[in-house]
Tab-separated table of C-alpha atoms and ligand atoms in Angstrom:
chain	number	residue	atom	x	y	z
A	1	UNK	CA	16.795	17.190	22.168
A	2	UNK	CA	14.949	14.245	23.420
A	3	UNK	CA	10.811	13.676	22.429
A	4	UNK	CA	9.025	11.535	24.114
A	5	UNK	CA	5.893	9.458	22.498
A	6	UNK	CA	3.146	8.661	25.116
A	7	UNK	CA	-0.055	6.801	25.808
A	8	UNK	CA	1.083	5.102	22.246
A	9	UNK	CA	-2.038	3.051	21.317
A	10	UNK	CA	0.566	-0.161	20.560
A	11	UNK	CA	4.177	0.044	19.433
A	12	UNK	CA	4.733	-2.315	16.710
A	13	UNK	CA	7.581	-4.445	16.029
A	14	UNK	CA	10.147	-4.403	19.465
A	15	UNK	CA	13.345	-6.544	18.457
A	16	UNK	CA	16.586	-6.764	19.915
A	17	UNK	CA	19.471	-5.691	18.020
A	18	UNK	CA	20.706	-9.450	17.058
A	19	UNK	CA	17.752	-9.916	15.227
A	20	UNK	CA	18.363	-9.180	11.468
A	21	UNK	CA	16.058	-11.179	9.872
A	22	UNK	CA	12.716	-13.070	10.490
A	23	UNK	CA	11.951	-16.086	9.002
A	24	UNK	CA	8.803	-19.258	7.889
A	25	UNK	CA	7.323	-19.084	11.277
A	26	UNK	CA	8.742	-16.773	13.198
A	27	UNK	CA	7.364	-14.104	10.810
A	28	UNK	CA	3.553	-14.624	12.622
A	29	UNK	CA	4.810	-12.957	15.652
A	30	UNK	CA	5.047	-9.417	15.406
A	31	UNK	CA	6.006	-8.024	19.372
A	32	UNK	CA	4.639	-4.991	20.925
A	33	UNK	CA	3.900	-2.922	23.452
A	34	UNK	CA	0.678	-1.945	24.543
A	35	UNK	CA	-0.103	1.137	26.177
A	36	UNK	CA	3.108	2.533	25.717
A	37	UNK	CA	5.763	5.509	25.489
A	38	UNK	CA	8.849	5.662	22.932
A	39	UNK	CA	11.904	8.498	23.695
A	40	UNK	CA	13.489	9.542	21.239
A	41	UNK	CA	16.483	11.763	21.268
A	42	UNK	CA	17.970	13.624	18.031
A	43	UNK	CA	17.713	11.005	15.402
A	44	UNK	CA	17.615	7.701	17.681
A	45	UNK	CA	15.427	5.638	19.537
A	46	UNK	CA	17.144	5.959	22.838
A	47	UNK	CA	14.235	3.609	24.896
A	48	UNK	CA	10.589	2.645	25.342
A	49	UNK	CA	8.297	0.439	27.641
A	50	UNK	CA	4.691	0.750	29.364
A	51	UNK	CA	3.074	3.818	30.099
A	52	UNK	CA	2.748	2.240	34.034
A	53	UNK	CA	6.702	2.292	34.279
A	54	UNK	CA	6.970	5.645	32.425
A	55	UNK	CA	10.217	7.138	34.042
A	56	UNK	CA	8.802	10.164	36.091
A	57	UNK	CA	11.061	12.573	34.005
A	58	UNK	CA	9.557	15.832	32.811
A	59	UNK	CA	9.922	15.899	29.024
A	60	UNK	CA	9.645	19.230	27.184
A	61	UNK	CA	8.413	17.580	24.066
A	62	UNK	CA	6.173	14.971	24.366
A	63	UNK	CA	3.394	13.797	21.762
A	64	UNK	CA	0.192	12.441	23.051
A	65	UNK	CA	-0.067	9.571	20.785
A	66	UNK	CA	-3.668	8.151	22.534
A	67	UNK	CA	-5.211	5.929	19.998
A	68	UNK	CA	-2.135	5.948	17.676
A	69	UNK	CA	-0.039	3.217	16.502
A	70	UNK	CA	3.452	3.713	16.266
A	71	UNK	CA	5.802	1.604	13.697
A	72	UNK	CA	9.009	1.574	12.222
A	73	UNK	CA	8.689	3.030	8.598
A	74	UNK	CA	8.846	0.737	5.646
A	75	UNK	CA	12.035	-0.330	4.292
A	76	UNK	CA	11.647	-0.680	-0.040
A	77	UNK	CA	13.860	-2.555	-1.041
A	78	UNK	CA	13.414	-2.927	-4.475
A	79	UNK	CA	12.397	0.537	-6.626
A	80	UNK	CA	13.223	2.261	-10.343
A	81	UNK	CA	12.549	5.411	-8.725
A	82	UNK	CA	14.895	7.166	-10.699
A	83	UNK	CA	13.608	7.538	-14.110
A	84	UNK	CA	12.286	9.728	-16.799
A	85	UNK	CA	8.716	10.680	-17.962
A	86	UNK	CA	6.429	7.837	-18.148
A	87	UNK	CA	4.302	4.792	-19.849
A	88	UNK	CA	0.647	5.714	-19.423
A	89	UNK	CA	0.192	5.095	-23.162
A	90	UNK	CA	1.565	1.121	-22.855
A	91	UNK	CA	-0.495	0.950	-19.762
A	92	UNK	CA	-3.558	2.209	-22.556
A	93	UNK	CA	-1.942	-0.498	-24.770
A	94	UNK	CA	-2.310	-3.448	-22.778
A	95	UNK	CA	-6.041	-2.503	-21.752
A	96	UNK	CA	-6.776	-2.627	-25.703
A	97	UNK	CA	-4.949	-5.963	-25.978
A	98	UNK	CA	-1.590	-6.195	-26.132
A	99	UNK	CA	0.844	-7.773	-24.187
A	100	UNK	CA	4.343	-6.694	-21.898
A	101	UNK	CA	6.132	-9.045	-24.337
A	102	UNK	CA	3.960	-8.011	-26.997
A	103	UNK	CA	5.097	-3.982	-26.254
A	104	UNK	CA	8.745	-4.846	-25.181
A	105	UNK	CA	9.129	-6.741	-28.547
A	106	UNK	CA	7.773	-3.487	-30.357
A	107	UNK	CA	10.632	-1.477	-29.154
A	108	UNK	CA	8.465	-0.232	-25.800
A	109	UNK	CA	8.846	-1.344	-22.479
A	110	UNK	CA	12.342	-0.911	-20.598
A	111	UNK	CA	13.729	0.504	-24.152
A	112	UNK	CA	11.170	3.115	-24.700
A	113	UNK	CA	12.083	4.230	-20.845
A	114	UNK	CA	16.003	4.097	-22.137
A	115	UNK	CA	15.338	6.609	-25.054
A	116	UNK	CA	13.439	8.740	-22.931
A	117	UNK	CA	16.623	8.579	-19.631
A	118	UNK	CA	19.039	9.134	-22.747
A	119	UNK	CA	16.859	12.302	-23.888
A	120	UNK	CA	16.734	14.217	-20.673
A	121	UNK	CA	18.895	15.881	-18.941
A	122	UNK	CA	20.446	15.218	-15.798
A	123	UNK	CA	19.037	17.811	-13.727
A	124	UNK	CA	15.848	16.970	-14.873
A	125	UNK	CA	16.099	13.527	-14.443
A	126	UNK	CA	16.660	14.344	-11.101
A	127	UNK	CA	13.955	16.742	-10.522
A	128	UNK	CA	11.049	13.606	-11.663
A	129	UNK	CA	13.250	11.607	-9.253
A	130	UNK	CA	13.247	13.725	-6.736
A	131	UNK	CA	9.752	13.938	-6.372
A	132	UNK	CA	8.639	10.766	-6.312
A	133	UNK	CA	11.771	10.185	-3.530
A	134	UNK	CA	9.585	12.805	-1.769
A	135	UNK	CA	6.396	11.135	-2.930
A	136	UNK	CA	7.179	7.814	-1.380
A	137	UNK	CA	8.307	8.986	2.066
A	138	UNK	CA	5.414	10.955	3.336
A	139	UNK	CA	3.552	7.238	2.266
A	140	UNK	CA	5.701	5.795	5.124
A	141	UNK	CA	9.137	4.672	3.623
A	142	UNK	CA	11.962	5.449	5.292
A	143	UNK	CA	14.826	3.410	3.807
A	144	UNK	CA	14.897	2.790	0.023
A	145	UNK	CA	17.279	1.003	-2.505
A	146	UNK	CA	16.849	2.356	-5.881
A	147	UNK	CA	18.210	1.371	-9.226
A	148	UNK	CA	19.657	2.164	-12.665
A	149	UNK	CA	18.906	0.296	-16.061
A	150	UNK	CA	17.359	2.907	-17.886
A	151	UNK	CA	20.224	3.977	-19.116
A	152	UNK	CA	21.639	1.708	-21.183
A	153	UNK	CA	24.508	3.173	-22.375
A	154	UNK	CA	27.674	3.999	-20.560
A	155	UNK	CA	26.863	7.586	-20.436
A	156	UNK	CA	23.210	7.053	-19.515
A	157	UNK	CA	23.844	4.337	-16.705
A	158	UNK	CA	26.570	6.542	-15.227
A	159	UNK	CA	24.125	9.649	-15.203
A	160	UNK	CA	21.417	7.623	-13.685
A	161	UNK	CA	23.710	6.765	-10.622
A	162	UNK	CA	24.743	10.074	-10.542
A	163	UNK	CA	21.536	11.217	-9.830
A	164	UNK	CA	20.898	8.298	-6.909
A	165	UNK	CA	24.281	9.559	-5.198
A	166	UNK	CA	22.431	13.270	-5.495
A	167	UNK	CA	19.512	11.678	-4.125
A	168	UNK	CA	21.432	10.298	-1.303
A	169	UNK	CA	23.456	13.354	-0.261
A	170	UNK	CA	20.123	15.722	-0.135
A	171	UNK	CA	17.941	13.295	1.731
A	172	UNK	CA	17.799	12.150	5.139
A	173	UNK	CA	16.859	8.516	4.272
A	174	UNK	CA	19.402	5.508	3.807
A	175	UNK	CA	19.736	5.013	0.249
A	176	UNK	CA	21.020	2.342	-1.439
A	177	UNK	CA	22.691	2.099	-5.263
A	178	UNK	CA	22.362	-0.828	-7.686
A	179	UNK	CA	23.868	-0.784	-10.993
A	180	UNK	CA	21.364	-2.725	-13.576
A	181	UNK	CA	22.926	-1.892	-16.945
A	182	UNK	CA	21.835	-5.368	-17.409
A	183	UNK	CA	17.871	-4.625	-17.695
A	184	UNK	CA	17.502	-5.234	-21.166
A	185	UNK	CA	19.088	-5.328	-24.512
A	186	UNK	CA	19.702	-2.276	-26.905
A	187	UNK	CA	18.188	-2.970	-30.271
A	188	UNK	CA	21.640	-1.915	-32.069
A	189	UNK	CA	22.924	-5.391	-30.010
A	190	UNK	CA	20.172	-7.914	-30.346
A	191	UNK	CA	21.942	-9.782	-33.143
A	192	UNK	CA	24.746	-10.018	-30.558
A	193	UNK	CA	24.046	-9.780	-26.920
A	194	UNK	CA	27.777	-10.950	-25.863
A	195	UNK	CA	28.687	-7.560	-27.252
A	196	UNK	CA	26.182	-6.029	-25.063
A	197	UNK	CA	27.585	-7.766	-22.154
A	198	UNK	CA	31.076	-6.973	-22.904
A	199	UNK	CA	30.490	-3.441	-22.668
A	200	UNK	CA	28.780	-3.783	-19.384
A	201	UNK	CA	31.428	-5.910	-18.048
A	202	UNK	CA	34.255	-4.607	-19.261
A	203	UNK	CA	33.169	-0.697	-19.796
A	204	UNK	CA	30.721	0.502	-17.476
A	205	UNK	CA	30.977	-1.494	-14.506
A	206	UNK	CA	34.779	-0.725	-13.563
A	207	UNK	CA	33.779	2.714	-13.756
A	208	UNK	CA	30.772	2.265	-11.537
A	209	UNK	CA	32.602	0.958	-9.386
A	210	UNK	CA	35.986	3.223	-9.296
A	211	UNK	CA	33.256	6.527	-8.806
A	212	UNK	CA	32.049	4.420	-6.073
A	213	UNK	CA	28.470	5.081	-7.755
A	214	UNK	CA	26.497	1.262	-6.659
A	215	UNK	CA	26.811	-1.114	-3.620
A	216	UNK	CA	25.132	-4.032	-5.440
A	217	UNK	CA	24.688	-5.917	-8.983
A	218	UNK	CA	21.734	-6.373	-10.562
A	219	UNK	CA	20.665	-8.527	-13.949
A	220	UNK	CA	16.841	-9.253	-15.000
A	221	UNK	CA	17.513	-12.811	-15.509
A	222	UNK	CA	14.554	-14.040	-17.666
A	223	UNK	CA	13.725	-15.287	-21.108
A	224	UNK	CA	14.493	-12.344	-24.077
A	225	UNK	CA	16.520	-9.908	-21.479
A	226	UNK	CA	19.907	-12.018	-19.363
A	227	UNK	CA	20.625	-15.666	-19.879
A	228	UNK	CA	21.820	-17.672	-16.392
A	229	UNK	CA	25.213	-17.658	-18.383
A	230	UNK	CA	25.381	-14.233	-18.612
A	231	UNK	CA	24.182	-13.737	-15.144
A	232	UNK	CA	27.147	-15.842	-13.814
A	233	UNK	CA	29.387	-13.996	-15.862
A	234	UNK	CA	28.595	-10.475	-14.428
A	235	UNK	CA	28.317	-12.038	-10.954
A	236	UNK	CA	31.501	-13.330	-10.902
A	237	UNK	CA	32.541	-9.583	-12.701
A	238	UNK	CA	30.704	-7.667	-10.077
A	239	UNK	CA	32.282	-9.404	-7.220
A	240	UNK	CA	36.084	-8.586	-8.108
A	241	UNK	CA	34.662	-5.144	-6.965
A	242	UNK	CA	33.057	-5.970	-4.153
A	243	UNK	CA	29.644	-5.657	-5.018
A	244	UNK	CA	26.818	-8.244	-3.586
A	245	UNK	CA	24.177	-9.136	-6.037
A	246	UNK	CA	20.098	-8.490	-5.652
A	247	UNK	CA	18.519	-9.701	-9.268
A	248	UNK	CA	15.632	-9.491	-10.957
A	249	UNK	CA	14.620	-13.815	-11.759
A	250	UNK	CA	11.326	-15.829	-12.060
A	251	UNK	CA	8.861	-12.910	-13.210
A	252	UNK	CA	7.944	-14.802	-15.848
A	253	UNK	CA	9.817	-18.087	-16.565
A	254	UNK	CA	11.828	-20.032	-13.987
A	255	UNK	CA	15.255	-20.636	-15.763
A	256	UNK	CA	17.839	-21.142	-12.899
A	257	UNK	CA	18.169	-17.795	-11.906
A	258	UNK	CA	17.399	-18.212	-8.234
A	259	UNK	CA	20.249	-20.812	-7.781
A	260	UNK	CA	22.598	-18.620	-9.971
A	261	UNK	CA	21.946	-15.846	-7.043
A	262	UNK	CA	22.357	-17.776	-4.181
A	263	UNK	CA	25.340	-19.609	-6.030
A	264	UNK	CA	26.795	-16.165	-5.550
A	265	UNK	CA	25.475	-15.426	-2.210
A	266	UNK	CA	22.866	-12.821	-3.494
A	267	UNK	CA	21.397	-10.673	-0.973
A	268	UNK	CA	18.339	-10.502	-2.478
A	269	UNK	CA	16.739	-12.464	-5.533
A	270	UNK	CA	13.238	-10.652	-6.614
A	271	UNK	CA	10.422	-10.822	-8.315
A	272	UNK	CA	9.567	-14.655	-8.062
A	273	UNK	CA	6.134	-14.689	-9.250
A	274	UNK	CA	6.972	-18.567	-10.943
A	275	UNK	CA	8.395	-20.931	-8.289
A	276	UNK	CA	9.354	-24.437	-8.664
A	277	UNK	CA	9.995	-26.675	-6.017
A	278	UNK	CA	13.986	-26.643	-6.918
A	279	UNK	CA	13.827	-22.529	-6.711
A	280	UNK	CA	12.190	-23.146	-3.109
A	281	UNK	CA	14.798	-25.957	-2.304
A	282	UNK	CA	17.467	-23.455	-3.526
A	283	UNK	CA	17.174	-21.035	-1.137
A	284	UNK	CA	17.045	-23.266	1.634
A	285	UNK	CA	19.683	-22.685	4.301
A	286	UNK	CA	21.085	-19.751	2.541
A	287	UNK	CA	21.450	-16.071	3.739
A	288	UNK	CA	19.726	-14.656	0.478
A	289	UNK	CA	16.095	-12.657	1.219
A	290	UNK	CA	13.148	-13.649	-1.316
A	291	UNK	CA	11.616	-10.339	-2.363
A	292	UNK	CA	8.374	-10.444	-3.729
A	293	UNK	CA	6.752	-6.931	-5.721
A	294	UNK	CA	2.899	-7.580	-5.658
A	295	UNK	CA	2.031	-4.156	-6.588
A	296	UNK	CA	3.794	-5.524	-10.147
A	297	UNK	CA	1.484	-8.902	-10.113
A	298	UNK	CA	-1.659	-6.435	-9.785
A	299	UNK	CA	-0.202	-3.776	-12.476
A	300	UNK	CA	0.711	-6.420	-15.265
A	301	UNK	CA	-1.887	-9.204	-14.077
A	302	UNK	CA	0.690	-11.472	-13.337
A	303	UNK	CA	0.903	-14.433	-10.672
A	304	UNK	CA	1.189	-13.220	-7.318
A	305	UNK	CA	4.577	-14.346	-5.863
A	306	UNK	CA	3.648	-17.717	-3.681
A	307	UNK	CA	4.351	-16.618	-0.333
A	308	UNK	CA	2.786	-19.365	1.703
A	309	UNK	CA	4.962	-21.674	-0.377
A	310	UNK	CA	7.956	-19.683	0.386
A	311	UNK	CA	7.041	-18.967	4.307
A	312	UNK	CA	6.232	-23.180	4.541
A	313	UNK	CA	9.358	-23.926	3.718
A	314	UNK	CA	10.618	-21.837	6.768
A	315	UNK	CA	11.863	-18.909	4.278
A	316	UNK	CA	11.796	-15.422	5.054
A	317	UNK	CA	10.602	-12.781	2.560
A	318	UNK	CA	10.286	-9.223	2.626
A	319	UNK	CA	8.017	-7.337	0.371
A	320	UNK	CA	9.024	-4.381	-1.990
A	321	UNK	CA	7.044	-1.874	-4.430
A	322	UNK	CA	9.245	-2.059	-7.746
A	323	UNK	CA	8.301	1.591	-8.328
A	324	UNK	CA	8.970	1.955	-12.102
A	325	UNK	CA	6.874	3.260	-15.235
A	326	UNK	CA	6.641	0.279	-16.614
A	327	UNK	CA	5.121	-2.675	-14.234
A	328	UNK	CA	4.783	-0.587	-10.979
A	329	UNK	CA	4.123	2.673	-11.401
A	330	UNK	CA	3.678	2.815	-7.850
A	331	UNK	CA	5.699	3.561	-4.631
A	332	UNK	CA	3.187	2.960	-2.155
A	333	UNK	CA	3.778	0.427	0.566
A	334	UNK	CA	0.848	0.448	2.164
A	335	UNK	CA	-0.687	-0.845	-1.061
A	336	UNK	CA	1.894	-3.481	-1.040
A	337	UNK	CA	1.142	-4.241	2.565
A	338	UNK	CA	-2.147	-4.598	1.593
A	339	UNK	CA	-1.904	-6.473	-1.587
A	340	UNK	CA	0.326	-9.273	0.362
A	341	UNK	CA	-2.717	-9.846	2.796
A	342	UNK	CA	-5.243	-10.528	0.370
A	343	UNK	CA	-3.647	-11.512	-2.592
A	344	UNK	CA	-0.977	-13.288	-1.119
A	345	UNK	CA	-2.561	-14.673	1.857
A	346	UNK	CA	0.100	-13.572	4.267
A	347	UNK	CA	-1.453	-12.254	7.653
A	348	UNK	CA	-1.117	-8.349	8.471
A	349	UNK	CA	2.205	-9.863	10.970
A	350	UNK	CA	3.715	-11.669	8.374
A	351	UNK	CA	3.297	-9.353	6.020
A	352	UNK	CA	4.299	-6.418	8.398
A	353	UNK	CA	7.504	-7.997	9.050
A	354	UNK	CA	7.928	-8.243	5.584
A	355	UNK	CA	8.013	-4.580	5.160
A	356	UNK	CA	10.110	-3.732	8.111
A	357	UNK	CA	12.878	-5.998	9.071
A	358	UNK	CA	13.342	-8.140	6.422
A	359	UNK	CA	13.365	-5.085	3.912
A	360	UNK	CA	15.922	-3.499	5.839
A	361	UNK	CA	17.757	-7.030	5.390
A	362	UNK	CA	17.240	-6.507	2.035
A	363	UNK	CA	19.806	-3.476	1.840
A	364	UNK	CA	21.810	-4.382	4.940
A	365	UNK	CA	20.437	-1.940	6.653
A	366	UNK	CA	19.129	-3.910	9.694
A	367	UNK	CA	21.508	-2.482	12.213
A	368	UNK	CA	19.802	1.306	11.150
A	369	UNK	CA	15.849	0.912	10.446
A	370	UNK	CA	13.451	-1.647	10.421
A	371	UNK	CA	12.260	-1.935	13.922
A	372	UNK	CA	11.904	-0.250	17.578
A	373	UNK	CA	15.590	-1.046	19.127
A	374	UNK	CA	17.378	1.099	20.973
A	375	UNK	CA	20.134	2.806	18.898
A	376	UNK	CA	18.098	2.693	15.536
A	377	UNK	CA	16.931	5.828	13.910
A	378	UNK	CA	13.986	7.310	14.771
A	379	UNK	CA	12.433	6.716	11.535
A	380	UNK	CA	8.311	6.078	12.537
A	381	UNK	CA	5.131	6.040	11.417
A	382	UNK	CA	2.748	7.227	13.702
A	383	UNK	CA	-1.265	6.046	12.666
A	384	UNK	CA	-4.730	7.839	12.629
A	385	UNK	CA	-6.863	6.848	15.325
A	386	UNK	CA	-7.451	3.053	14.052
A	387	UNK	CA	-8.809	0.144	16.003
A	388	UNK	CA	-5.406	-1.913	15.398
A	389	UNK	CA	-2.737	-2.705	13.232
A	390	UNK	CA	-5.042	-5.158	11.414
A	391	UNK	CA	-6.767	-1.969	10.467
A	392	UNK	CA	-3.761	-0.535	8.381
A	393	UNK	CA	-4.126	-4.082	5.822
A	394	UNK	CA	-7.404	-4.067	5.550
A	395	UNK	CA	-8.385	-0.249	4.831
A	396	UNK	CA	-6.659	-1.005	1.511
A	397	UNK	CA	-6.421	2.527	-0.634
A	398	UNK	CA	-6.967	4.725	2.796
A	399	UNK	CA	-4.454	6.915	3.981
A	400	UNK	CA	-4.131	5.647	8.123
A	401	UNK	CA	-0.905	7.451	8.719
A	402	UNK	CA	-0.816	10.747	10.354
A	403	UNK	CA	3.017	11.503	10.431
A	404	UNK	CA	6.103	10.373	9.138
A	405	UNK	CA	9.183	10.715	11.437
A	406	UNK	CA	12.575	10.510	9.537
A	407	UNK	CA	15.464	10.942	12.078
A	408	UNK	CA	13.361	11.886	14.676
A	409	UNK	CA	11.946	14.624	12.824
A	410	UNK	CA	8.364	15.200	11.401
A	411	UNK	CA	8.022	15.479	7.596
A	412	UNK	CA	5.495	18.198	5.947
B	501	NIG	N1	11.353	-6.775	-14.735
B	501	NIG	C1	12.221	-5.986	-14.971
B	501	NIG	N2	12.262	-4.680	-14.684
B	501	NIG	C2	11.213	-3.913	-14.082
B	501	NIG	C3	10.236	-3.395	-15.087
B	501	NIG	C4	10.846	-2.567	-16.085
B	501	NIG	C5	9.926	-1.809	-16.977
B	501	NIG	O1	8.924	-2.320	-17.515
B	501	NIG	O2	10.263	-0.635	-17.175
B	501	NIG	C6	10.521	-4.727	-13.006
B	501	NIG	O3	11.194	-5.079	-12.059
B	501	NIG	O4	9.324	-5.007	-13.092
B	502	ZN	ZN1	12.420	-4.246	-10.617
């Protein structure tokens, strides 16, 4: 069945299919159509152009879209969404005083989250999952990586990625594993963190990867949680199976974990709130994507990742929510749209891009979503009535979008 989309306001974000990636300068240009019609057919963008060429075909379905922008939905790259019960009472905790390190060191943080994944059962787990899967899609995203690390144990890691592989079988949207046992360290090993990474290495990762339960590696490589040395060593562990990196460095120290990443050809290295010039010089001429989570620097009041630093050097980056309970309890991209505009002073092109393409870069996923190309899914977002895609930035905390298309399909 073919649906056509007319008198579309502007359609946002036209590439051809070479285009993977944008990049430093190239991300101020964000082309589109004014005036326009989209057809769809099944789950596919099939072809588009300006409502004064509009083939004279008569189309059984067709949505008036007058005043409407239409845009490919957001590609988040980087979420916890899987994950039991929640932190309200650290988020209480920090207002009265005390610090994430402060908590963490306590026994709270990504531990407290561990006892709680290790406490519930699977089903359940996957019912809280679930929802906020469900959650974040009628907000717009329509591609999503998601990872483990709240497990922390064999058993718990392995029944976290169980539940993303459920996730991905019952919904429509690409989905994308990482395995993070390396998140943080169990108290019973902090004496001895080789141990811990022995059992990651050795244990639980060859049977991630034999049940064929994660694409990518993951480590938070940062003072108190992963040393660069141990970041190399389950790189180099990760890849005998095939699996590309996307890590967690410079949240809060830089310590060399960018050019450990893209020493392995990372896809993605995120968080990157601290930058020195050698992390910028690293990624230089490399094919790894700088992912930035500013929904986490407004959650933990943090540094905002320093895009214009980043885009200068001629860098791409995409922009992700980190959806967790403990920094980012948050899936919402249009806050992280919004968030890159005015904290990070990227404009609503740059930071569009960010969300679309390069997110979908992010996962590998640029040949599916991402942007308006014929042969991609029909995965849009279709605006209110707004004056312009400006609009969708700068009306921070509103709700602009009208419908969600996954596949071609509108979602309730
Ligand atoms: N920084 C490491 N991990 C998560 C937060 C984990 C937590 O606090 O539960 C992040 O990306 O922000
Ligand atoms: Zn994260």
């Amino acid at each position: 069945m073919k649906t056509l989309f007319k008198n579309i306001k502007e359609l946002l974000q036209i590439r051809d299919p070479e285009v993977k990636k944008v990049a430093g300068r190239q991300m101020k240009e964000l082309p589109a159509i004014k005036n326009a019609w989209l057809l769809i057919e099944e789950d596919k963008i099939i072809d588009f152009g300006k409502m004064e060429n509009l083939p004279e075909i008569d189309f059984k379905n067709s949505i008036d879209a007058s005043g409407k922008i239409i845009l490919p939905t957001w590609c988040d790259s980087h979420t916890h969404i899987v994950y039991a019960g929640n932190r309200e009472q650290e988020f209480a905790d920090r207002i009265n005083g005390l610090s994430y390190e402060e908590i963490a060191n306590r026994g709270g943080g990504i531990l407290n989250s561990a006892k709680t994944l290790q406490e519930t059962p699977e089903d359940e787990v996957y019912q809280q999952s679930a929802a906020r899967l469900e959650e974040v899609m009628k907000l717009g995203t329509g591609a999503v990586e998601i990872k483990s690390g709240y497990g922390l144990t064999e058993e718990g890691e392995l029944k976290m990625l169980r539940v993303i592989k459920k996730l991905q079988q019952d919904y429509d949207i690409p989905i994308k594993a990482t395995f993070l046992g390396a998140h943080a360290i169990p108290k019973e090993y902090k004496s001895d963190p080789q141990k811990y990474m022995d059992l990651v290495i050795n244990e639980i990762l060859p049977k991630v990867a034999n049940q064929n339960l994660a694409e990518y590696i993951d480590i938070f490589c940062e003072k108190g949680y992963f040393s660069v040395d141990d970041t190399h060593q389950l790189l180099s562990a990760a890849k005998k199976y095939g699996m590309k990196p996307k890590i967690h460095v410079n949240q809060f120290n830089a310590i060399g974990g960018i050019k450990a990443g893209v020493a392995h050809e990372a896809l993605s290295v995120d968080h990157l709130e601290v930058m020195t010039s050698e992390d910028i010089e690293a990624l230089k001429n490399t094919a790894t994507m700088p992912v930035a989570l500013p929904s986490c620097s407004l959650f933990l009041s943090i540094p905002y990742t320093p895009a214009r630093k980043i885009l200068e050097a001629e860098l791409p980056i995409a922009l992700a929510t980190d959806f967790n309970p403990g920094s980012t309890p948050s899936g919402n991209m249009n806050l992280v749209l919004s968030l890159a505009c005015i904290k990070m002073k990227m404009t609503p092109e740059e930071a569009i891009n960010a969300v679309t393409i390069n997110g979908a870069y992010a996962m590998e996923l640029s040949d599916k979503v991402g942007s308006i190309t014929k042969g991609k899914k029909a995965n849009l977002i279709m605006t209110k009535e707004i004056p312009s895609y400006t609009f969708l930035p700068y009306a921070f905390g509103s709700n602009n979008i009208e419908t969600v298309f996954i596949n071609g399909k509108a979602i309730e």
